[in-house]
Coordinates of C-alpha atoms and ligand atoms in Angstrom, one line a residue:
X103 CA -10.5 -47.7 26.1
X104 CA -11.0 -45.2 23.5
X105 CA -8.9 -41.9 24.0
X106 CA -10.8 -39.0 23.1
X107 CA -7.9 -36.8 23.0
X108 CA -8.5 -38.2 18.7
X109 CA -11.2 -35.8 18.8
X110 CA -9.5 -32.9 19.3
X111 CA -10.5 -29.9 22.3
X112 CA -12.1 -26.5 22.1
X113 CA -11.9 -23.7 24.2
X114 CA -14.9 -22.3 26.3
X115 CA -13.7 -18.7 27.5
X116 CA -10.2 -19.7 29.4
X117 CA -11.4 -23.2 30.5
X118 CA -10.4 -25.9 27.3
X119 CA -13.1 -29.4 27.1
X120 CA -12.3 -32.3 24.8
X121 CA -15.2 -32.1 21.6
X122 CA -16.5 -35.2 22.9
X123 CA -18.7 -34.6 26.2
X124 CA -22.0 -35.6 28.4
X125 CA -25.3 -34.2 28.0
X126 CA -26.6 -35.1 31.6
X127 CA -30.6 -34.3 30.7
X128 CA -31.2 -37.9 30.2
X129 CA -30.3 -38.6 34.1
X130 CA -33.6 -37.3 35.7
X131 CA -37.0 -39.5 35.1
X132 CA -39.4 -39.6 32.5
X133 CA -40.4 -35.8 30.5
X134 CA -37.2 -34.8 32.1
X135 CA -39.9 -34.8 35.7
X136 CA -38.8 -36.3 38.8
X137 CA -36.2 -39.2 39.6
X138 CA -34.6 -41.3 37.4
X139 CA -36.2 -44.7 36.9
X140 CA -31.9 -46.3 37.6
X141 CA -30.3 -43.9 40.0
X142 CA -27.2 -46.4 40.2
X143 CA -27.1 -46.6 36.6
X144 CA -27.3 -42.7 36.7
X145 CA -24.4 -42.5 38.7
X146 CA -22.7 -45.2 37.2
X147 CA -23.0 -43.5 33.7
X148 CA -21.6 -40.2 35.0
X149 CA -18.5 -41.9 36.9
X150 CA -17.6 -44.0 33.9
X151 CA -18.3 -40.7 31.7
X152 CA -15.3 -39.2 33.7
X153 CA -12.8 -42.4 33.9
X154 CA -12.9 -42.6 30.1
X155 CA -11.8 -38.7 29.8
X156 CA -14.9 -36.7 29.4
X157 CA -14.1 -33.3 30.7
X158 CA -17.4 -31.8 29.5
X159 CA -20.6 -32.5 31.4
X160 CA -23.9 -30.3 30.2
X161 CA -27.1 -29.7 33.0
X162 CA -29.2 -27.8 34.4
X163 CA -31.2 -26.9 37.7
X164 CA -34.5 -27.4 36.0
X165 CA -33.7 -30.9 35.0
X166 CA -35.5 -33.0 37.5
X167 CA -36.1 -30.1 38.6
X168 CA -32.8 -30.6 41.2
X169 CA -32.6 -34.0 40.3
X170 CA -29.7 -34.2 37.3
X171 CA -27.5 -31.8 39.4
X172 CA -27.9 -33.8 42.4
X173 CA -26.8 -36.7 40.6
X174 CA -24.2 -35.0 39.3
X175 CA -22.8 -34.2 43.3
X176 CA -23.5 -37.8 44.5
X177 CA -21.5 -38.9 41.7
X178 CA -18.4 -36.9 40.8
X179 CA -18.0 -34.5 43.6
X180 CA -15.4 -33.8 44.5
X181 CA -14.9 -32.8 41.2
X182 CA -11.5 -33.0 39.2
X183 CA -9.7 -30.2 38.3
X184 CA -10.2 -30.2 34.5
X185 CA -14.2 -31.4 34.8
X186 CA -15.6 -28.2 33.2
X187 CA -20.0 -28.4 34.0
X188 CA -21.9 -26.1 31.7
X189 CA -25.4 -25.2 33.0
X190 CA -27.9 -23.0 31.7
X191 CA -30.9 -20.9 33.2
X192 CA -34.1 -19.1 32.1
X193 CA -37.0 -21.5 33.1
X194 CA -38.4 -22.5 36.0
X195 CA -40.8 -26.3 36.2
X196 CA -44.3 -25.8 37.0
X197 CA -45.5 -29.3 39.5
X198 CA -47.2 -30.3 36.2
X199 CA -43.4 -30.6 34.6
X200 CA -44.2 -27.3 31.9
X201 CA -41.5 -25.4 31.4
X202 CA -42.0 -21.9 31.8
X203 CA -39.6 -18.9 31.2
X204 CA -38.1 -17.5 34.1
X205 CA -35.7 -14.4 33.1
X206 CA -36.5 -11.7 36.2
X207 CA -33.1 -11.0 37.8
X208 CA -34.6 -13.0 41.5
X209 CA -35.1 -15.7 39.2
X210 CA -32.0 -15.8 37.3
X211 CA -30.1 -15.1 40.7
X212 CA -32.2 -18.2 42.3
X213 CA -31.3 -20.3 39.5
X214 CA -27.7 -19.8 39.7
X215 CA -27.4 -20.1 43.7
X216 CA -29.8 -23.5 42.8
X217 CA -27.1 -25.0 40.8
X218 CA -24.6 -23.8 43.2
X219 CA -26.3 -25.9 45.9
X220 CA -27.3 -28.8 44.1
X221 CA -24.1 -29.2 42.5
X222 CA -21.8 -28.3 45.4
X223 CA -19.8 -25.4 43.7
X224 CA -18.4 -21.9 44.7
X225 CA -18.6 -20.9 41.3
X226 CA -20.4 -21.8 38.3
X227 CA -18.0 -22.8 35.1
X228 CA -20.1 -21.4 32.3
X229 CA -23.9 -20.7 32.6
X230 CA -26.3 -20.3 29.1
X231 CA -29.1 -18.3 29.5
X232 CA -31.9 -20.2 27.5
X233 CA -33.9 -18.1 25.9
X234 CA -37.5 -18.9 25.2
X235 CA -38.9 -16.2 23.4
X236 CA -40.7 -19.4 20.8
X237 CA -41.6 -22.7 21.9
X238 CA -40.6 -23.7 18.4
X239 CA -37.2 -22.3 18.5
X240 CA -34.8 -19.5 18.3
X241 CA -36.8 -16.3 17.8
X242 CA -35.9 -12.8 18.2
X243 CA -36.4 -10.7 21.7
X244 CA -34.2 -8.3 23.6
X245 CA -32.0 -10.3 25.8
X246 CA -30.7 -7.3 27.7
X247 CA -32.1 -7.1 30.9
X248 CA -31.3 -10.9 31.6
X249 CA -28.1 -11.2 30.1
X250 CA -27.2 -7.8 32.6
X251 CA -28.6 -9.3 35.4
X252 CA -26.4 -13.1 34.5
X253 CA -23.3 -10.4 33.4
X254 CA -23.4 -8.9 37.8
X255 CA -23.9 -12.4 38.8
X256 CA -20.5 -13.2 36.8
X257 CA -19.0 -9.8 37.7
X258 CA -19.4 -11.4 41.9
X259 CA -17.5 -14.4 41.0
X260 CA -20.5 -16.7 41.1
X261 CA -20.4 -17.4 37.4
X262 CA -17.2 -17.8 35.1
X263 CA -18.4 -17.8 32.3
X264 CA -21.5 -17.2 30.1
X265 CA -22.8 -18.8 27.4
X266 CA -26.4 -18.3 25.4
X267 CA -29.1 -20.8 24.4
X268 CA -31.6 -21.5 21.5
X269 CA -30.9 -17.7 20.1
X270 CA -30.4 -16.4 16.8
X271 CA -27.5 -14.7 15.3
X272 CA -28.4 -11.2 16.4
X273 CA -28.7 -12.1 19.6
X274 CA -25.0 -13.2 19.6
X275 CA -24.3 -10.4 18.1
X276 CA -26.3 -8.4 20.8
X277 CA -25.4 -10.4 24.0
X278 CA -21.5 -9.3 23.3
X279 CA -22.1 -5.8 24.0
X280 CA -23.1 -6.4 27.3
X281 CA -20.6 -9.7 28.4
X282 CA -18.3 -12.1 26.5
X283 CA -20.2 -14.9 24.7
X284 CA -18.1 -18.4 25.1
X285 CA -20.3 -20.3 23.3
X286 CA -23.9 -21.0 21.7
X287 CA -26.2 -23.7 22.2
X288 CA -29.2 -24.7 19.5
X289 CA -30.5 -27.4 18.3
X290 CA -28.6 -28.9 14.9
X291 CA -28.0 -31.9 13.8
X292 CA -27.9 -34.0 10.7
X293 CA -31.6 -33.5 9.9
X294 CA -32.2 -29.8 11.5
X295 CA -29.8 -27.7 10.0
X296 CA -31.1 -24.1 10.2
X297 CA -27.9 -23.2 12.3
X298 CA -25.4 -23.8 9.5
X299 CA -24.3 -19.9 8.9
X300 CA -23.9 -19.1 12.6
X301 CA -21.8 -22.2 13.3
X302 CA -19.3 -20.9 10.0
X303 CA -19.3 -17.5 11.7
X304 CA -19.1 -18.8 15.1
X305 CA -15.8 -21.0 14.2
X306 CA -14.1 -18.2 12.3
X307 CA -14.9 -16.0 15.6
X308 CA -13.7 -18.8 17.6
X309 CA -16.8 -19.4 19.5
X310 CA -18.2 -23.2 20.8
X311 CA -21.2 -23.9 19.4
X312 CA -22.7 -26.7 20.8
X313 CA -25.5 -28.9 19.3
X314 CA -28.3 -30.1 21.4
X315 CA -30.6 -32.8 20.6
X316 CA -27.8 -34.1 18.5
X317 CA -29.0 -37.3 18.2
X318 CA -32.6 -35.9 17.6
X319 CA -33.5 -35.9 21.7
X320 CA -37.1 -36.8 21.9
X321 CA -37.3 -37.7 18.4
X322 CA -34.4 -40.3 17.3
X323 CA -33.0 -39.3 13.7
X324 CA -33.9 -41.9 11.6
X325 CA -33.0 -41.8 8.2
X326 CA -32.6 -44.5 5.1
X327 CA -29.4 -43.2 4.3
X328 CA -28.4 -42.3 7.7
X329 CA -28.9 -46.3 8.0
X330 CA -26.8 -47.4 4.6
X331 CA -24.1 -45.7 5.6
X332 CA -24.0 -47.0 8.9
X333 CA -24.4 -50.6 7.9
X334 CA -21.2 -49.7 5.4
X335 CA -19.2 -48.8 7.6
X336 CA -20.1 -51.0 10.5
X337 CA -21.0 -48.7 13.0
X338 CA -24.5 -47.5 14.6
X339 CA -26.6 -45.1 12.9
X340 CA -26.5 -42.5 16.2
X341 CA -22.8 -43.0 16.1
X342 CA -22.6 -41.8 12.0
X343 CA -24.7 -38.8 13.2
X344 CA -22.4 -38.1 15.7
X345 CA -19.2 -38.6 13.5
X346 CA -20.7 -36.2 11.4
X347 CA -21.3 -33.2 13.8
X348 CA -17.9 -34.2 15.0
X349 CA -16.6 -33.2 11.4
X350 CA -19.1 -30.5 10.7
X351 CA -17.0 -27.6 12.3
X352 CA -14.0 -27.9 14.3
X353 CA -16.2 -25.6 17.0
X354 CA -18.9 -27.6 17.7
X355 CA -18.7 -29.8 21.0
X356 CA -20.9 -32.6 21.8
X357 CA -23.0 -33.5 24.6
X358 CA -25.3 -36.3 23.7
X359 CA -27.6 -37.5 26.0
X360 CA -28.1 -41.0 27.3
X361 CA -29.2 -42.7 30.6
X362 CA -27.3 -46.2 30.0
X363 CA -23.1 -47.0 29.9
X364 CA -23.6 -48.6 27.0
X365 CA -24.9 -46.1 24.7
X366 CA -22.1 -44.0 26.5
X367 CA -19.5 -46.4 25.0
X368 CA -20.9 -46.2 21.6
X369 CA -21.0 -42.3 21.6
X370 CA -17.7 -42.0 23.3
X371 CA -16.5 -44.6 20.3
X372 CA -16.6 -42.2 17.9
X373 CA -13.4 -40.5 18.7
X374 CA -12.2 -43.1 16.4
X375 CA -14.1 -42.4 13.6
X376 CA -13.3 -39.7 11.0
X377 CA -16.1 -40.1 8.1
X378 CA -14.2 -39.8 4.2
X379 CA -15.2 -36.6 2.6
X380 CA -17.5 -38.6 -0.4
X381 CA -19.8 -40.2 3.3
X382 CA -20.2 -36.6 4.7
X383 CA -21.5 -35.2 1.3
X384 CA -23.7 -38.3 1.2
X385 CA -25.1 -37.2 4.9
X386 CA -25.1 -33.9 4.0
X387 CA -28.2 -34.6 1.7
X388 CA -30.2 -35.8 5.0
X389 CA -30.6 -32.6 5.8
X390 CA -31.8 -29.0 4.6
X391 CA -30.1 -25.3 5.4
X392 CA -33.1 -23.3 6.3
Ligands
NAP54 N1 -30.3 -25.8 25.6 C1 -31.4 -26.5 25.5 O1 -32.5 -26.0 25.4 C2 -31.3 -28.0 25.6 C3 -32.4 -28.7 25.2 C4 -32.3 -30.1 25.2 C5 -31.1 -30.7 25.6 N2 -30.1 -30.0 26.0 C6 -28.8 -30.6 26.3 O2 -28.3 -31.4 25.2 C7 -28.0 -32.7 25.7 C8 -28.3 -33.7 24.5 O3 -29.6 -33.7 24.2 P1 -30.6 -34.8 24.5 O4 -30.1 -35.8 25.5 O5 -31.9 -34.2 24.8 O6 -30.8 -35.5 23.1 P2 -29.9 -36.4 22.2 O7 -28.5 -36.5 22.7 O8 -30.1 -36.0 20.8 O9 -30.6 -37.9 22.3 C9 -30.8 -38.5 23.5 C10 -31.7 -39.7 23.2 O10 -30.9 -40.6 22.4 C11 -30.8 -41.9 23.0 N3 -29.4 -42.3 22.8 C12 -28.2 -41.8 23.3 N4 -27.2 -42.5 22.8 C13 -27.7 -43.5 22.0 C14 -27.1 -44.5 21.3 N5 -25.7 -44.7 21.2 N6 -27.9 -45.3 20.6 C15 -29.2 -45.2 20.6 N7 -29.9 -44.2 21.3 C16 -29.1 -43.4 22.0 C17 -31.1 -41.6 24.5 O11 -31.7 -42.7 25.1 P3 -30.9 -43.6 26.2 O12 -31.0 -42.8 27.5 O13 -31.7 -44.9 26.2 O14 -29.5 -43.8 25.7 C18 -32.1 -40.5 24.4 O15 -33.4 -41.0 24.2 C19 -28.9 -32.9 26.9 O16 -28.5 -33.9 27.7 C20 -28.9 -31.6 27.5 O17 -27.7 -31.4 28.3 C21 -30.1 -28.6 25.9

């Protein structure tokens, strides 16, 4: 069994996660709406997630909505001591499956007593307020208000720590004044890389950042070179993307998504895998710095 220890750990506030974790968004059904089409695979990828060391698992409430979290409980709960869950909050699911922003301090207060219940806990590990200020991305707005409201929900013990979600660097910058900031989650990988200042200044302040979609989520990173180099070195292309993030910045902690054990295996794999210098300025060309 691969031992991801190889990959190093992070800290996230006081709690410490090995870099390589589970992103559990792929567990509900189809559009992220509803059941999962395998429940018993579901649980089955969770529970062998957490026998081969994955300390790290991402979700949220509005996965499902409910569903992904109640996985989660039927699966690994009780939980272990070191199994640190990361959720986030800021949108509610309309019964069409749209996700719509959700930021008033009863939502924001729902939303974390939802994940309470759903995932059986007294207290939340770390919570990311998503923002959604642009469909398109990160996008500047005053975060205040919320990040107060999630800051009194931490101050009551509900929530340990708190995290923020598709937000630029002022907003980092910004959310600070009002709670400690344990880490940052955008989108970035190999082919989107507007996030490469904030993840240097991140790592030099010490802060996670955490990739989503770092395989590309809805939209599989597919690449010509992305494909040489994984045929040269005998490995999958998903699992050179992933090397590569893993080498990026020692910061950055992943949580790719999959609903089937044996895509786990091959992510999980990549512990082993440290890409020479000459492959990660080869990969580096997939993508642009906006
Ligand atoms: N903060 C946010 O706004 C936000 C947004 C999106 C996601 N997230 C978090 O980020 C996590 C990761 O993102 P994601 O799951 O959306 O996208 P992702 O990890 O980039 O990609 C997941 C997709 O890749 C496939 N896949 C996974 N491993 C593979 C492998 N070894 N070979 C081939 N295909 C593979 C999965 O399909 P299979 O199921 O078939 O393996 C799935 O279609 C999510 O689980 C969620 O926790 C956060």
């Amino acid at each position: 069994m691969v031992n991801l220890i190889k990959a190093g750990s992070f800290k996230l506030g006081n709690l410490t996660v090995k870099r390589l974790g589970y992103g559990a968004m792929q567990l509900a059904g189809p559009g992220v709406f509803g059941p999962p089409r395998d429940r018993a695979e579901a649980v089955a990828v969770l529970r062998e997630a957490v026998e081969s060391g994955v300390d790290h698992i991402d979700t949220s409430d509005f996965y499902g909505p409910h569903v992904t979290n109640q996985i989660i409980r039927e699966a690994l709960h009780p939980y272990t001591d070191d199994l640190v869950i990361v959720t986030k909050i800021g949108a509610v699911r309309g019964d069409d499956g749209s996700w719509n922003p959700a930021f008033s301090k009863n939502a924001l207060t729902r939303a974390v007593h939802d994940n309470l219940r759903n995932l059986g806990l007294d207290a939340l590990d770390v919570v990311n307020l998503r923002a959604m200020f642009d469909v398109h991305g990160p996008a500047e707005g005053d975060l205040e208000e919320p990040l107060t409201a999630l800051a009194e929900l931490q101050q009551q013990g509900l929530v340990k720590h708190v995290g923020l979600s598709n937000v630029t660097a002022k907003q980092v910058v910004d959310g600070r004044k009002i709670t400690e900031i344990v880490c940052v989650q955008n989108q970035y990988n190999l082919a989107h890389r507007g996030d490469d200042a904030l993840i240097e200044q991140l790592a030099a302040e010490g802060t996670a950042y955490v990739p989503f979609f770092p395989l590309g989520g809805f939209s599989p990173l597919q690449s010509a070179t992305l494909s040489e180099v994984a045929a040269r070195l005998e490995l999958t292309p998903m699992q050179v993307a992933l090397a590569w993030l893993l080498k990026r910045s020692p910061n950055i902690l992943l949580i790719p998504g999959t609903s089937s054990r044996t895509h786990l295996r091959e992510n999980l794999a990549v512990a082993d895998v440290d890409l020479p210098d000459d492959v990660m300025a080869e990969l580096d060309g997939i993508g642009v710095a906006a």
